[in-house]
PDB file of C-alpha atoms in Angstrom:
ATOM      1  CA  MET A   1      83.961 -38.231 137.788  1.00  0.00           C
ATOM      2  CA  GLY A   2      82.172 -37.680 141.215  1.00  0.00           C
ATOM      3  CA  VAL A   3      79.691 -34.908 140.411  1.00  0.00           C
ATOM      4  CA  ARG A   4      78.953 -37.017 137.034  1.00  0.00           C
ATOM      5  CA  LEU A   5      78.146 -39.857 138.956  1.00  0.00           C
ATOM      6  CA  LEU A   6      75.828 -38.118 141.200  1.00  0.00           C
ATOM      7  CA  ILE A   7      73.882 -36.071 138.101  1.00  0.00           C
ATOM      8  CA  ILE A   8      73.556 -39.688 136.305  1.00  0.00           C
ATOM      9  CA  ALA A   9      72.281 -41.839 139.240  1.00  0.00           C
ATOM     10  CA  THR A  10      70.074 -38.949 140.264  1.00  0.00           C
ATOM     11  CA  ALA A  11      68.566 -38.952 136.981  1.00  0.00           C
ATOM     12  CA  VAL A  12      67.759 -42.840 136.657  1.00  0.00           C
ATOM     13  CA  LEU A  13      66.350 -42.688 140.458  1.00  0.00           C
ATOM     14  CA  ALA A  14      63.434 -39.789 139.333  1.00  0.00           C
ATOM     15  CA  LEU A  15      63.130 -41.664 135.808  1.00  0.00           C
ATOM     16  CA  ALA A  16      62.198 -45.571 137.555  1.00  0.00           C
ATOM     17  CA  SER A  17      60.206 -43.059 140.642  1.00  0.00           C
ATOM     18  CA  SER A  18      57.425 -42.355 137.649  1.00  0.00           C
ATOM     19  CA  PHE A  19      56.877 -46.140 137.084  1.00  0.00           C
ATOM     20  CA  ALA A  20      57.130 -47.037 140.649  1.00  0.00           C
ATOM     21  CA  GLU A  21      53.709 -46.979 141.107  1.00  0.00           C
ATOM     22  CA  ALA A  22      52.809 -50.135 139.299  1.00  0.00           C
ATOM     23  CA  SER A  23      54.562 -52.753 141.053  1.00  0.00           C
ATOM     24  CA  ASP A  24      55.410 -51.713 145.102  1.00  0.00           C
ATOM     25  CA  PRO A  25      51.862 -50.316 146.993  1.00  0.00           C
ATOM     26  CA  SER A  26      51.770 -46.472 147.880  1.00  0.00           C
ATOM     27  CA  PRO A  27      53.002 -45.696 151.349  1.00  0.00           C
ATOM     28  CA  LEU A  28      50.635 -44.409 153.488  1.00  0.00           C
ATOM     29  CA  GLN A  29      52.929 -42.096 155.360  1.00  0.00           C
ATOM     30  CA  ASP A  30      55.595 -40.121 154.933  1.00  0.00           C
ATOM     31  CA  PHE A  31      58.061 -42.735 155.818  1.00  0.00           C
ATOM     32  CA  CYS A  32      58.674 -46.477 157.177  1.00  0.00           C
ATOM     33  CA  VAL A  33      62.155 -46.590 157.813  1.00  0.00           C
ATOM     34  CA  ALA A  34      62.722 -50.530 157.792  1.00  0.00           C
ATOM     35  CA  VAL A  35      63.819 -52.620 160.863  1.00  0.00           C
ATOM     36  CA  ASN A  36      66.786 -54.532 160.417  1.00  0.00           C
ATOM     37  CA  ASP A  37      65.626 -57.480 162.247  1.00  0.00           C
ATOM     38  CA  SER A  38      65.744 -60.951 160.941  1.00  0.00           C
ATOM     39  CA  LYS A  39      63.719 -62.568 163.966  1.00  0.00           C
ATOM     40  CA  ALA A  40      61.147 -59.834 164.071  1.00  0.00           C
ATOM     41  CA  ALA A  41      57.947 -61.512 164.817  1.00  0.00           C
ATOM     42  CA  VAL A  42      55.512 -59.249 162.088  1.00  0.00           C
ATOM     43  CA  PHE A  43      55.650 -60.495 158.777  1.00  0.00           C
ATOM     44  CA  VAL A  44      54.274 -57.862 156.463  1.00  0.00           C
ATOM     45  CA  ASN A  45      54.897 -57.458 152.306  1.00  0.00           C
ATOM     46  CA  GLY A  46      58.499 -55.191 153.124  1.00  0.00           C
ATOM     47  CA  LYS A  47      59.837 -54.823 156.144  1.00  0.00           C
ATOM     48  CA  ILE A  48      58.184 -53.304 159.365  1.00  0.00           C
ATOM     49  CA  CYS A  49      58.532 -50.126 160.631  1.00  0.00           C
ATOM     50  CA  LYS A  50      61.325 -48.109 162.754  1.00  0.00           C
ATOM     51  CA  ASN A  51      59.687 -45.637 165.408  1.00  0.00           C
ATOM     52  CA  PRO A  52      59.544 -42.446 163.404  1.00  0.00           C
ATOM     53  CA  MET A  53      61.024 -40.928 167.162  1.00  0.00           C
ATOM     54  CA  GLU A  54      64.157 -43.103 166.553  1.00  0.00           C
ATOM     55  CA  VAL A  55      64.757 -42.506 162.934  1.00  0.00           C
ATOM     56  CA  ASP A  56      67.550 -40.391 161.662  1.00  0.00           C
ATOM     57  CA  ALA A  57      68.910 -38.723 157.980  1.00  0.00           C
ATOM     58  CA  ASN A  58      71.502 -41.839 158.151  1.00  0.00           C
ATOM     59  CA  ASP A  59      68.284 -44.016 157.450  1.00  0.00           C
ATOM     60  CA  PHE A  60      67.977 -42.336 154.545  1.00  0.00           C
ATOM     61  CA  LEU A  61      71.802 -42.239 153.096  1.00  0.00           C
ATOM     62  CA  PHE A  62      74.244 -44.358 151.646  1.00  0.00           C
ATOM     63  CA  ARG A  63      77.738 -43.690 150.318  1.00  0.00           C
ATOM     64  CA  GLY A  64      79.795 -45.802 148.154  1.00  0.00           C
ATOM     65  CA  LEU A  65      78.489 -45.542 144.222  1.00  0.00           C
ATOM     66  CA  ASN A  66      81.173 -43.696 143.390  1.00  0.00           C
ATOM     67  CA  LYS A  67      83.690 -46.975 143.546  1.00  0.00           C
ATOM     68  CA  PRO A  68      83.673 -49.441 140.692  1.00  0.00           C
ATOM     69  CA  GLY A  69      82.858 -53.091 142.195  1.00  0.00           C
ATOM     70  CA  ASN A  70      84.791 -56.104 141.933  1.00  0.00           C
ATOM     71  CA  THR A  71      84.404 -57.324 138.500  1.00  0.00           C
ATOM     72  CA  SER A  72      87.561 -59.854 138.702  1.00  0.00           C
ATOM     73  CA  ASN A  73      85.385 -63.338 138.385  1.00  0.00           C
ATOM     74  CA  PRO A  74      84.467 -64.524 134.983  1.00  0.00           C
ATOM     75  CA  LEU A  75      81.517 -62.830 134.204  1.00  0.00           C
ATOM     76  CA  GLY A  76      83.591 -59.657 133.785  1.00  0.00           C
ATOM     77  CA  SER A  77      81.090 -57.755 135.411  1.00  0.00           C
ATOM     78  CA  ALA A  78      79.693 -56.568 139.228  1.00  0.00           C
ATOM     79  CA  VAL A  79      76.571 -55.123 139.932  1.00  0.00           C
ATOM     80  CA  SER A  80      76.435 -52.925 143.466  1.00  0.00           C
ATOM     81  CA  PRO A  81      72.964 -52.424 144.438  1.00  0.00           C
ATOM     82  CA  VAL A  82      71.301 -49.679 146.362  1.00  0.00           C
ATOM     83  CA  ASN A  83      68.055 -51.692 147.668  1.00  0.00           C
ATOM     84  CA  VAL A  84      65.602 -51.856 151.259  1.00  0.00           C
ATOM     85  CA  ASN A  85      68.458 -54.236 152.855  1.00  0.00           C
ATOM     86  CA  ASN A  86      71.527 -51.418 152.659  1.00  0.00           C
ATOM     87  CA  LEU A  87      69.308 -48.253 152.454  1.00  0.00           C
ATOM     88  CA  PRO A  88      66.232 -48.714 155.071  1.00  0.00           C
ATOM     89  CA  GLY A  89      64.644 -45.973 154.452  1.00  0.00           C
ATOM     90  CA  LEU A  90      63.666 -47.318 150.032  1.00  0.00           C
ATOM     91  CA  ASN A  91      60.765 -49.469 152.867  1.00  0.00           C
ATOM     92  CA  THR A  92      57.554 -48.934 151.605  1.00  0.00           C
ATOM     93  CA  LEU A  93      58.685 -46.268 148.566  1.00  0.00           C
ATOM     94  CA  GLY A  94      58.873 -48.601 145.386  1.00  0.00           C
ATOM     95  CA  ILE A  95      62.403 -47.376 144.078  1.00  0.00           C
ATOM     96  CA  SER A  96      65.963 -49.020 144.092  1.00  0.00           C
ATOM     97  CA  LEU A  97      68.643 -48.191 142.567  1.00  0.00           C
ATOM     98  CA  ALA A  98      72.073 -50.123 141.114  1.00  0.00           C
ATOM     99  CA  ARG A  99      75.641 -49.393 139.624  1.00  0.00           C
ATOM    100  CA  ILE A 100      76.653 -52.052 137.046  1.00  0.00           C
ATOM    101  CA  ASP A 101      80.495 -52.339 136.485  1.00  0.00           C
ATOM    102  CA  PHE A 102      82.025 -53.765 132.992  1.00  0.00           C
ATOM    103  CA  GLU A 103      85.845 -55.456 132.127  1.00  0.00           C
ATOM    104  CA  PRO A 104      85.709 -54.682 128.305  1.00  0.00           C
ATOM    105  CA  TYR A 105      82.906 -58.137 126.974  1.00  0.00           C
ATOM    106  CA  GLY A 106      82.470 -58.617 130.326  1.00  0.00           C
ATOM    107  CA  LEU A 107      78.702 -59.923 130.986  1.00  0.00           C
ATOM    108  CA  ASN A 108      75.508 -59.440 133.121  1.00  0.00           C
ATOM    109  CA  PRO A 109      74.068 -62.450 132.270  1.00  0.00           C
ATOM    110  CA  PRO A 110      70.872 -63.193 131.066  1.00  0.00           C
ATOM    111  CA  HIS A 111      68.350 -62.651 134.029  1.00  0.00           C
ATOM    112  CA  THR A 112      64.895 -61.149 135.751  1.00  0.00           C
ATOM    113  CA  HIS A 113      63.945 -58.813 138.397  1.00  0.00           C
ATOM    114  CA  PRO A 114      60.317 -60.274 139.445  1.00  0.00           C
ATOM    115  CA  ARG A 115      58.905 -57.412 141.121  1.00  0.00           C
ATOM    116  CA  ALA A 116      60.689 -54.075 139.048  1.00  0.00           C
ATOM    117  CA  THR A 117      60.684 -52.537 135.472  1.00  0.00           C
ATOM    118  CA  GLU A 118      64.396 -51.609 135.195  1.00  0.00           C
ATOM    119  CA  VAL A 119      65.274 -48.461 132.871  1.00  0.00           C
ATOM    120  CA  LEU A 120      69.346 -48.451 132.230  1.00  0.00           C
ATOM    121  CA  THR A 121      71.054 -45.208 131.789  1.00  0.00           C
ATOM    122  CA  VAL A 122      75.434 -45.919 130.326  1.00  0.00           C
ATOM    123  CA  LEU A 123      77.647 -44.057 131.621  1.00  0.00           C
ATOM    124  CA  GLU A 124      80.440 -44.782 130.253  1.00  0.00           C
ATOM    125  CA  GLY A 125      81.125 -47.433 127.146  1.00  0.00           C
ATOM    126  CA  THR A 126      79.150 -49.668 125.094  1.00  0.00           C
ATOM    127  CA  LEU A 127      76.912 -51.691 125.499  1.00  0.00           C
ATOM    128  CA  TYR A 128      75.099 -54.666 123.682  1.00  0.00           C
ATOM    129  CA  VAL A 129      71.860 -54.889 125.539  1.00  0.00           C
ATOM    130  CA  GLY A 130      68.276 -56.740 124.791  1.00  0.00           C
ATOM    131  CA  PHE A 131      65.294 -58.994 126.049  1.00  0.00           C
ATOM    132  CA  VAL A 132      63.590 -61.335 124.839  1.00  0.00           C
ATOM    133  CA  LEU A 133      59.292 -61.374 125.427  1.00  0.00           C
ATOM    134  CA  SER A 134      57.000 -63.752 127.026  1.00  0.00           C
ATOM    135  CA  ASN A 135      53.771 -65.772 125.506  1.00  0.00           C
ATOM    136  CA  PRO A 136      54.666 -66.394 122.064  1.00  0.00           C
ATOM    137  CA  ALA A 137      52.128 -66.938 119.997  1.00  0.00           C
ATOM    138  CA  PRO A 138      51.795 -70.291 118.643  1.00  0.00           C
ATOM    139  CA  GLY A 139      54.454 -71.973 116.048  1.00  0.00           C
ATOM    140  CA  MET A 140      56.706 -68.511 117.209  1.00  0.00           C
ATOM    141  CA  LYS A 141      59.593 -68.340 119.124  1.00  0.00           C
ATOM    142  CA  ASN A 142      60.320 -65.773 122.076  1.00  0.00           C
ATOM    143  CA  LYS A 143      60.967 -62.177 120.273  1.00  0.00           C
ATOM    144  CA  LEU A 144      63.889 -61.238 121.478  1.00  0.00           C
ATOM    145  CA  PHE A 145      64.490 -56.773 121.228  1.00  0.00           C
ATOM    146  CA  THR A 146      68.069 -55.930 121.182  1.00  0.00           C
ATOM    147  CA  LYS A 147      70.086 -52.575 121.450  1.00  0.00           C
ATOM    148  CA  VAL A 148      73.897 -51.318 120.816  1.00  0.00           C
ATOM    149  CA  LEU A 149      74.049 -48.233 123.777  1.00  0.00           C
ATOM    150  CA  ASN A 150      76.516 -45.716 123.958  1.00  0.00           C
ATOM    151  CA  ALA A 151      76.821 -43.356 127.002  1.00  0.00           C
ATOM    152  CA  GLY A 152      74.395 -41.276 127.361  1.00  0.00           C
ATOM    153  CA  ASP A 153      72.050 -43.672 126.176  1.00  0.00           C
ATOM    154  CA  VAL A 154      68.314 -45.083 127.926  1.00  0.00           C
ATOM    155  CA  PHE A 155      67.298 -48.823 127.951  1.00  0.00           C
ATOM    156  CA  VAL A 156      64.500 -50.334 129.715  1.00  0.00           C
ATOM    157  CA  PHE A 157      63.767 -53.140 130.691  1.00  0.00           C
ATOM    158  CA  PRO A 158      60.371 -54.468 131.231  1.00  0.00           C
ATOM    159  CA  GLU A 159      59.133 -55.737 134.880  1.00  0.00           C
ATOM    160  CA  GLY A 160      60.289 -60.203 134.404  1.00  0.00           C
ATOM    161  CA  LEU A 161      61.669 -60.454 131.625  1.00  0.00           C
ATOM    162  CA  ILE A 162      64.923 -62.142 130.509  1.00  0.00           C
ATOM    163  CA  HIS A 163      67.602 -59.506 129.710  1.00  0.00           C
ATOM    164  CA  PHE A 164      71.002 -58.947 129.788  1.00  0.00           C
ATOM    165  CA  GLN A 165      73.670 -56.546 129.084  1.00  0.00           C
ATOM    166  CA  PHE A 166      77.266 -57.335 126.888  1.00  0.00           C
ATOM    167  CA  ASN A 167      80.605 -54.847 126.779  1.00  0.00           C
ATOM    168  CA  ILE A 168      81.177 -55.187 123.306  1.00  0.00           C
ATOM    169  CA  GLY A 169      83.597 -52.185 123.999  1.00  0.00           C
ATOM    170  CA  HIS A 170      86.836 -52.638 124.387  1.00  0.00           C
ATOM    171  CA  SER A 171      87.508 -50.464 127.778  1.00  0.00           C
ATOM    172  CA  LYS A 172      85.560 -50.745 130.785  1.00  0.00           C
ATOM    173  CA  ALA A 173      81.765 -49.482 131.001  1.00  0.00           C
ATOM    174  CA  ILE A 174      79.456 -48.019 133.641  1.00  0.00           C
ATOM    175  CA  ALA A 175      75.906 -48.330 134.017  1.00  0.00           C
ATOM    176  CA  PHE A 176      73.642 -47.240 136.475  1.00  0.00           C
ATOM    177  CA  ALA A 177      70.248 -48.662 136.517  1.00  0.00           C
ATOM    178  CA  GLY A 178      67.338 -47.800 138.292  1.00  0.00           C
ATOM    179  CA  LEU A 179      64.049 -49.908 139.456  1.00  0.00           C
ATOM    180  CA  SER A 180      60.769 -49.665 140.597  1.00  0.00           C
ATOM    181  CA  SER A 181      60.727 -51.875 143.712  1.00  0.00           C
ATOM    182  CA  GLN A 182      62.799 -51.639 146.954  1.00  0.00           C
ATOM    183  CA  ASN A 183      63.392 -54.956 146.863  1.00  0.00           C
ATOM    184  CA  PRO A 184      63.055 -56.285 143.017  1.00  0.00           C
ATOM    185  CA  GLY A 185      64.742 -59.695 143.454  1.00  0.00           C
ATOM    186  CA  VAL A 186      67.284 -61.447 140.420  1.00  0.00           C
ATOM    187  CA  ILE A 187      66.886 -64.594 139.214  1.00  0.00           C
ATOM    188  CA  THR A 188      70.030 -65.063 136.924  1.00  0.00           C
ATOM    189  CA  ILE A 189      69.009 -67.921 135.024  1.00  0.00           C
ATOM    190  CA  ALA A 190      72.058 -70.320 133.943  1.00  0.00           C
ATOM    191  CA  ASN A 191      72.609 -69.971 137.845  1.00  0.00           C
ATOM    192  CA  ALA A 192      69.034 -70.619 139.066  1.00  0.00           C
ATOM    193  CA  VAL A 193      68.745 -73.717 136.409  1.00  0.00           C
ATOM    194  CA  PHE A 194      72.105 -75.571 136.839  1.00  0.00           C
ATOM    195  CA  GLY A 195      72.438 -74.512 140.226  1.00  0.00           C
ATOM    196  CA  SER A 196      69.693 -74.926 142.089  1.00  0.00           C
ATOM    197  CA  ASP A 197      70.537 -76.080 145.780  1.00  0.00           C
ATOM    198  CA  PRO A 198      69.173 -78.839 145.594  1.00  0.00           C
ATOM    199  CA  PRO A 199      69.471 -79.669 141.646  1.00  0.00           C
ATOM    200  CA  ILE A 200      67.026 -79.766 139.533  1.00  0.00           C
ATOM    201  CA  SER A 201      66.639 -83.268 138.532  1.00  0.00           C
ATOM    202  CA  PRO A 202      68.568 -84.125 135.176  1.00  0.00           C
ATOM    203  CA  ASN A 203      65.698 -86.282 133.924  1.00  0.00           C
ATOM    204  CA  VAL A 204      64.067 -82.790 133.876  1.00  0.00           C
ATOM    205  CA  LEU A 205      67.068 -80.818 132.341  1.00  0.00           C
ATOM    206  CA  THR A 206      67.834 -83.426 129.922  1.00  0.00           C
ATOM    207  CA  LYS A 207      64.148 -83.226 128.471  1.00  0.00           C
ATOM    208  CA  ALA A 208      63.773 -79.486 128.790  1.00  0.00           C
ATOM    209  CA  PHE A 209      66.873 -78.731 126.840  1.00  0.00           C
ATOM    210  CA  GLN A 210      67.238 -81.831 124.757  1.00  0.00           C
ATOM    211  CA  VAL A 211      70.371 -82.086 125.059  1.00  0.00           C
ATOM    212  CA  ASP A 212      72.101 -85.463 126.257  1.00  0.00           C
ATOM    213  CA  LYS A 213      72.281 -86.001 130.372  1.00  0.00           C
ATOM    214  CA  ASN A 214      76.004 -85.722 130.688  1.00  0.00           C
ATOM    215  CA  VAL A 215      75.838 -82.133 129.553  1.00  0.00           C
ATOM    216  CA  ILE A 216      73.747 -81.074 132.401  1.00  0.00           C
ATOM    217  CA  ASN A 217      75.357 -83.506 134.424  1.00  0.00           C
ATOM    218  CA  TYR A 218      78.314 -81.161 133.131  1.00  0.00           C
ATOM    219  CA  LEU A 219      76.311 -78.007 133.523  1.00  0.00           C
ATOM    220  CA  GLN A 220      75.388 -78.469 137.079  1.00  0.00           C
ATOM    221  CA  SER A 221      79.018 -79.727 138.051  1.00  0.00           C
ATOM    222  CA  GLN A 222      80.092 -76.000 137.384  1.00  0.00           C
ATOM    223  CA  PHE A 223      80.813 -72.896 140.136  1.00  0.00           C
ATOM    224  CA  TRP A 224      78.046 -70.509 138.912  1.00  0.00           C
ATOM    225  CA  TYR A 225      79.676 -66.820 139.544  1.00  0.00           C
ATOM    226  CA  ASN A 226      76.957 -64.674 141.364  1.00  0.00           C
ATOM    227  CA  ASN A 227      78.131 -61.100 140.180  1.00  0.00           C
ATOM    228  CA  ASN A 228      76.304 -59.107 142.693  1.00  0.00           C
ATOM    229  CA  ASN A 229      78.241 -57.299 144.878  1.00  0.00           C
TER     230      ASN A 229
END
């Protein structure tokens, strides 16, 4: 299993790197290992660089994607990201990775990555995946593209579009995703709309969703789970 995970992860990263230039800017040096300093006085588009003389191999290493994420939540899924926040050597390289674990009928709910295209490879199980197009023509609805993926299948979610993955099998599923940004970001639609802090005005959501205000009040009173480990 460990060798298979390594092969899949490497392949996904290689695929993602082919379109990385469409998102994060290209580096102007060999590397720019991120300094994890929230109090840094310099603000840049990314993170400031560590002194190259202090960089070592550990700055380019992350361990642990051989271990499944904690799927004991109502969604039945867990996303284990590897980005610039836990792998400083990714800074300026325009790429990141995630492992996604699913319980039977587990869901990675509709979400977007505002700064990255995602290429997904299924390692185990059967996933129903899809994304929704933006800017429908007048009088038309947003078009949905869906596919059922099995082990070894690859699917691409274009940058910024709402997408999802749902385990339709009777056993657990594992997938790896490569993303064309060192820090792709994630906006889970339901969490953002109904679980924002402070809450969006119920008057806004009632009109937007064309439902009774009691429905909105109920949805805003729920606890919206985050499946990112």
